[in-house]
mmCIF file of C-alpha atoms in Angstrom:
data_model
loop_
_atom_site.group_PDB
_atom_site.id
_atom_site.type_symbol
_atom_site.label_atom_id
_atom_site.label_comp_id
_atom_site.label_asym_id
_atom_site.label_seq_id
_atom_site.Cartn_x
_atom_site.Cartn_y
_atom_site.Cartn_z
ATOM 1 C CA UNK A 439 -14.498 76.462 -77.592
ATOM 2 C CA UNK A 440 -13.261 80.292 -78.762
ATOM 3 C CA UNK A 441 -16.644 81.054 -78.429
ATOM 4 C CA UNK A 442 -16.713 80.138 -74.369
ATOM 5 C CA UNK A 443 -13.210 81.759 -74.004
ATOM 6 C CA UNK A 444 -14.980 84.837 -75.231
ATOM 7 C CA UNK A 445 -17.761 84.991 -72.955
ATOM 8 C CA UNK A 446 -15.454 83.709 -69.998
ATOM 9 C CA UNK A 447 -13.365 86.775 -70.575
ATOM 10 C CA UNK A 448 -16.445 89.368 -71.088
ATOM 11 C CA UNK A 449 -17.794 87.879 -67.978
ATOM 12 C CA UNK A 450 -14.560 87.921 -65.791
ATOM 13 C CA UNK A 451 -13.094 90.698 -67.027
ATOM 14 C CA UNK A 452 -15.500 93.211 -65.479
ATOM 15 C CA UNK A 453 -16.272 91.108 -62.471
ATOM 16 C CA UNK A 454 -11.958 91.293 -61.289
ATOM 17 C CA UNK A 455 -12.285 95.199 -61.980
ATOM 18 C CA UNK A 456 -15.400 95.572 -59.689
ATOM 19 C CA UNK A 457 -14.675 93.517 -56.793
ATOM 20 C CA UNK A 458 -11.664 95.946 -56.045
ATOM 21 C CA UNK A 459 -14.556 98.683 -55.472
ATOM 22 C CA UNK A 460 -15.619 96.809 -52.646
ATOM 23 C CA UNK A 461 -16.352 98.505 -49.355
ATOM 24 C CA UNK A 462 -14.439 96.706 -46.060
ATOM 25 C CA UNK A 463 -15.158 97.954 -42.898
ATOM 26 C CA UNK A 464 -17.110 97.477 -39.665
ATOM 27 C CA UNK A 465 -20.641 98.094 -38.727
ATOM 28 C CA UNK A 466 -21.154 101.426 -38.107
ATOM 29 C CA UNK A 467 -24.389 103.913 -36.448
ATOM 30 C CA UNK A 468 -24.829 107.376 -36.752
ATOM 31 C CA UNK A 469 -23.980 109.904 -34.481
ATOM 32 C CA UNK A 470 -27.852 111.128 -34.174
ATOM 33 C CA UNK A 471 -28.063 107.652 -32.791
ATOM 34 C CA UNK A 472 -25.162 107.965 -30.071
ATOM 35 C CA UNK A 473 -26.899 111.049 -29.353
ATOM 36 C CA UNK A 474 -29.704 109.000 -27.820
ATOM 37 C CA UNK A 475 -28.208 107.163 -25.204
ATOM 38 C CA UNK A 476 -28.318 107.991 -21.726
ATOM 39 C CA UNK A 477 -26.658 106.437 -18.568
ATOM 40 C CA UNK A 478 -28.673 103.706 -17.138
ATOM 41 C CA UNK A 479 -30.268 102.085 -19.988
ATOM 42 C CA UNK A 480 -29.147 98.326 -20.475
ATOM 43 C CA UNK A 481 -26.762 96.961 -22.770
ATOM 44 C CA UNK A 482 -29.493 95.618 -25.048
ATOM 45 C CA UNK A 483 -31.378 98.826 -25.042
ATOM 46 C CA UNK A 484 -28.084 100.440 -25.897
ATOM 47 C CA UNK A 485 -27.316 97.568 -28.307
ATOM 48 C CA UNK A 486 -31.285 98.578 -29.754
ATOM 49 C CA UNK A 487 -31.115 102.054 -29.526
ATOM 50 C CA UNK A 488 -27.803 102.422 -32.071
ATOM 51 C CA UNK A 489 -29.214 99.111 -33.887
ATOM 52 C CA UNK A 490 -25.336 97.165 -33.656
ATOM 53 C CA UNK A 491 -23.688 95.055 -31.487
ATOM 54 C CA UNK A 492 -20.416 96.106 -29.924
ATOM 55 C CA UNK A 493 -17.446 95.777 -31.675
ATOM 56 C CA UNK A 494 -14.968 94.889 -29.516
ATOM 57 C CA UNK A 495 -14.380 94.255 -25.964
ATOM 58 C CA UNK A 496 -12.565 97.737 -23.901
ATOM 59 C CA UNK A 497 -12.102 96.808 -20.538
ATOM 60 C CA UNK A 498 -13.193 93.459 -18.684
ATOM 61 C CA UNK A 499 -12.419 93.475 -14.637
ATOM 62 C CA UNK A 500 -12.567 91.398 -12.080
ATOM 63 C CA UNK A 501 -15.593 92.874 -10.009
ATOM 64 C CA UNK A 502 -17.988 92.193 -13.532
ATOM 65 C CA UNK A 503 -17.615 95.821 -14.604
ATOM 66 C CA UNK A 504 -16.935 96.140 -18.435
ATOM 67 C CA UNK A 505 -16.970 98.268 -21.370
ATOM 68 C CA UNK A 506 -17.233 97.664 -25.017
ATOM 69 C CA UNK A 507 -16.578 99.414 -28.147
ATOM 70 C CA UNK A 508 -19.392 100.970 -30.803
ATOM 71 C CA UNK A 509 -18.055 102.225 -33.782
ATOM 72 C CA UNK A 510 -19.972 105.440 -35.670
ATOM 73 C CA UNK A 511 -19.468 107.876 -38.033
ATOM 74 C CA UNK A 512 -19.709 111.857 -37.666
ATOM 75 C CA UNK A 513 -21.703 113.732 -40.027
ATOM 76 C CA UNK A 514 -19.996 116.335 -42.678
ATOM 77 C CA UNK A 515 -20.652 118.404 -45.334
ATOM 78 C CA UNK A 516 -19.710 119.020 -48.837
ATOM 79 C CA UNK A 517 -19.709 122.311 -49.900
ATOM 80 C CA UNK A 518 -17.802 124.089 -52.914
ATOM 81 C CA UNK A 519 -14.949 126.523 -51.346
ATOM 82 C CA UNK A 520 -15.832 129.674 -52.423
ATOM 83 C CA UNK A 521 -19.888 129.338 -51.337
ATOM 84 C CA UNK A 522 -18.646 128.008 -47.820
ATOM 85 C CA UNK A 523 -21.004 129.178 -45.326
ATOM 86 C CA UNK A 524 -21.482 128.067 -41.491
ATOM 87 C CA UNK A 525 -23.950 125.479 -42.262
ATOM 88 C CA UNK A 526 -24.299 125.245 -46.280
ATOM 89 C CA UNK A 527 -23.761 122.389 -48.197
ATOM 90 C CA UNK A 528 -24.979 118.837 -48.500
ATOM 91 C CA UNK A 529 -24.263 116.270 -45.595
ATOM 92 C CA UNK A 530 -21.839 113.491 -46.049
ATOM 93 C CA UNK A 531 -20.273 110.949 -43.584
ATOM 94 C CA UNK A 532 -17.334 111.784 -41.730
ATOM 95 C CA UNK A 533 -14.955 109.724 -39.857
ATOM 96 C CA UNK A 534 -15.095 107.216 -38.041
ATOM 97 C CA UNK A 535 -15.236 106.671 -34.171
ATOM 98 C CA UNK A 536 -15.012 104.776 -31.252
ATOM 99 C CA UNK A 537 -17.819 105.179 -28.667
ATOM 100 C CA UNK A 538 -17.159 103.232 -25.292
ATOM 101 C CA UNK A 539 -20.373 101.920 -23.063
ATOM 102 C CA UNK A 540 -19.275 101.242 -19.560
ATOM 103 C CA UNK A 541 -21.250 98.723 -17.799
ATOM 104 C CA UNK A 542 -21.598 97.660 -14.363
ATOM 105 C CA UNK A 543 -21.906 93.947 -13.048
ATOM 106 C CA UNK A 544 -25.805 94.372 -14.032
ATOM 107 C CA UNK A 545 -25.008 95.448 -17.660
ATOM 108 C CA UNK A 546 -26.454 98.981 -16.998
ATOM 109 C CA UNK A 547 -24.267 101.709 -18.853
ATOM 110 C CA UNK A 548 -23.023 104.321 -16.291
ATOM 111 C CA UNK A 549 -20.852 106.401 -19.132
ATOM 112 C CA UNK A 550 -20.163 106.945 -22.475
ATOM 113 C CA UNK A 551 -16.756 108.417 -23.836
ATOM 114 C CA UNK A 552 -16.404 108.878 -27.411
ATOM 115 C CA UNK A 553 -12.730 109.365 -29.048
ATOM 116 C CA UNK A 554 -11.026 109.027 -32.038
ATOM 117 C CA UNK A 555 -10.584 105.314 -33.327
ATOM 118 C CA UNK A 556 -7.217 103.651 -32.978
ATOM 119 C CA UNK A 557 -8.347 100.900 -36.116
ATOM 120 C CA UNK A 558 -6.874 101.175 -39.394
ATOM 121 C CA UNK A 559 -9.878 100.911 -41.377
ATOM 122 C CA UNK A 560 -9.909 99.936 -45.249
ATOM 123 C CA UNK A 561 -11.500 102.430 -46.837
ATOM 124 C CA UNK A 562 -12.100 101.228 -50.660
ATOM 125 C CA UNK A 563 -15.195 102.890 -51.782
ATOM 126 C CA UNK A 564 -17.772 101.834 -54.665
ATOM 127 C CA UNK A 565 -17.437 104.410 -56.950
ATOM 128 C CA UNK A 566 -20.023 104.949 -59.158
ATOM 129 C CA UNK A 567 -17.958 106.942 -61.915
ATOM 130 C CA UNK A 568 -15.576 103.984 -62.055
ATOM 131 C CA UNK A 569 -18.268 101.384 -62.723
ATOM 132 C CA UNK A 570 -20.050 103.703 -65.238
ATOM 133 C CA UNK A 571 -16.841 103.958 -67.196
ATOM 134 C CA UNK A 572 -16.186 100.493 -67.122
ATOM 135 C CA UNK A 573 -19.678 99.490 -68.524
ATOM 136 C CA UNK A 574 -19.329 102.465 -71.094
ATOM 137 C CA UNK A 575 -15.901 101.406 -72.047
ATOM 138 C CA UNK A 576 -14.700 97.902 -71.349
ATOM 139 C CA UNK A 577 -18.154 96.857 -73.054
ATOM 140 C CA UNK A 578 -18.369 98.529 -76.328
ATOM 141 C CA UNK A 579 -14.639 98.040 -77.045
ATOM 142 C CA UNK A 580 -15.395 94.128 -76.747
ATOM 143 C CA UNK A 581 -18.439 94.163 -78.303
ATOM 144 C CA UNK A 582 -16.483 95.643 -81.331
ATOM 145 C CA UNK A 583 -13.834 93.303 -80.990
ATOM 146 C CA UNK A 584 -16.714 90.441 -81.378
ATOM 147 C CA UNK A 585 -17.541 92.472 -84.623
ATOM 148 C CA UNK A 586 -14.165 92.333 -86.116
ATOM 149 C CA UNK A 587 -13.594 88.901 -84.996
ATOM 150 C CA UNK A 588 -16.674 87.929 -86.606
ATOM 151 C CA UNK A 589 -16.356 89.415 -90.052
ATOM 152 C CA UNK A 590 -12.775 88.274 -90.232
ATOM 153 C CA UNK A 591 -14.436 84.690 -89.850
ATOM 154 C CA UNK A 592 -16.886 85.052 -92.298
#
């Protein structure tokens, strides 16, 4: 029975620390990929060509025109202050935003409009370093708490 405790808690310990890393947001394309679209191609070529499906619905009217929402993400960079140059560094994501596909009764896009997205997006990230401590820490200090348990049995 102790013994079960034990492993319950080495097991569950680590797994409630980790599962507060977890990412939560929507699907997402790149911006290389917005850059692709032109007006005229359909909404599943669009819906191909950035490889998601809308996100949300924009506008809906009465003569079958509509537009829907695409969520992507900008491209940075990283760079250390004092080395910044115009175009050093290495590339990162950015922000997110909201690209809108209007479509006419035919679903065939006529215009795109990008702008900054209105969402409040969760934005817990898996960080390595955190996990890495966890396994370096969390898991010797019980494995020498096992130890001591164990020669204080014996």
């Amino acid at each position: 029975m102790r013994k079960t405790n034990k492993l319950l808690a080495i097991i569950l310990i680590p797994t409630l620390l980790v599962q507060s890393c977890v990412v939560s947001g929507p699907k997402y394309t790149r911006v290389e990929k917005v850059m692709e679209l032109s007006p005229g191609m359909s909404l599943q070529t669009v819906n191909a060509k950035l490889g998601i499906k809308p996100y949300d619905i924009y506008i809906y009217d009465s003569t079958g025109n509509h537009s829907y929402i695409y969520k992507y993400r900008t491209t940075d960079r990283k760079t250390v202050p004092f080395l910044l140059k115009d175009t050093n560094g290495r590339k990162s994501l950015g922000k997110y935003m909201d690209l809108v596909a209007y479509y006419d009764s035919t679903n065939i896009a006529y215009r795109f409009e990008s702008k900054p997205t209105d969402s409040k997006l969760d934005e817990k990230r898996l960080n390595v370093n955190t996990i890495v401590t966890i396994i370096t820490v969390i898991v010797p200090t019980v494995l020498v708490y096992l130890g001591i348990q164990k020669e204080q049995s014996e």
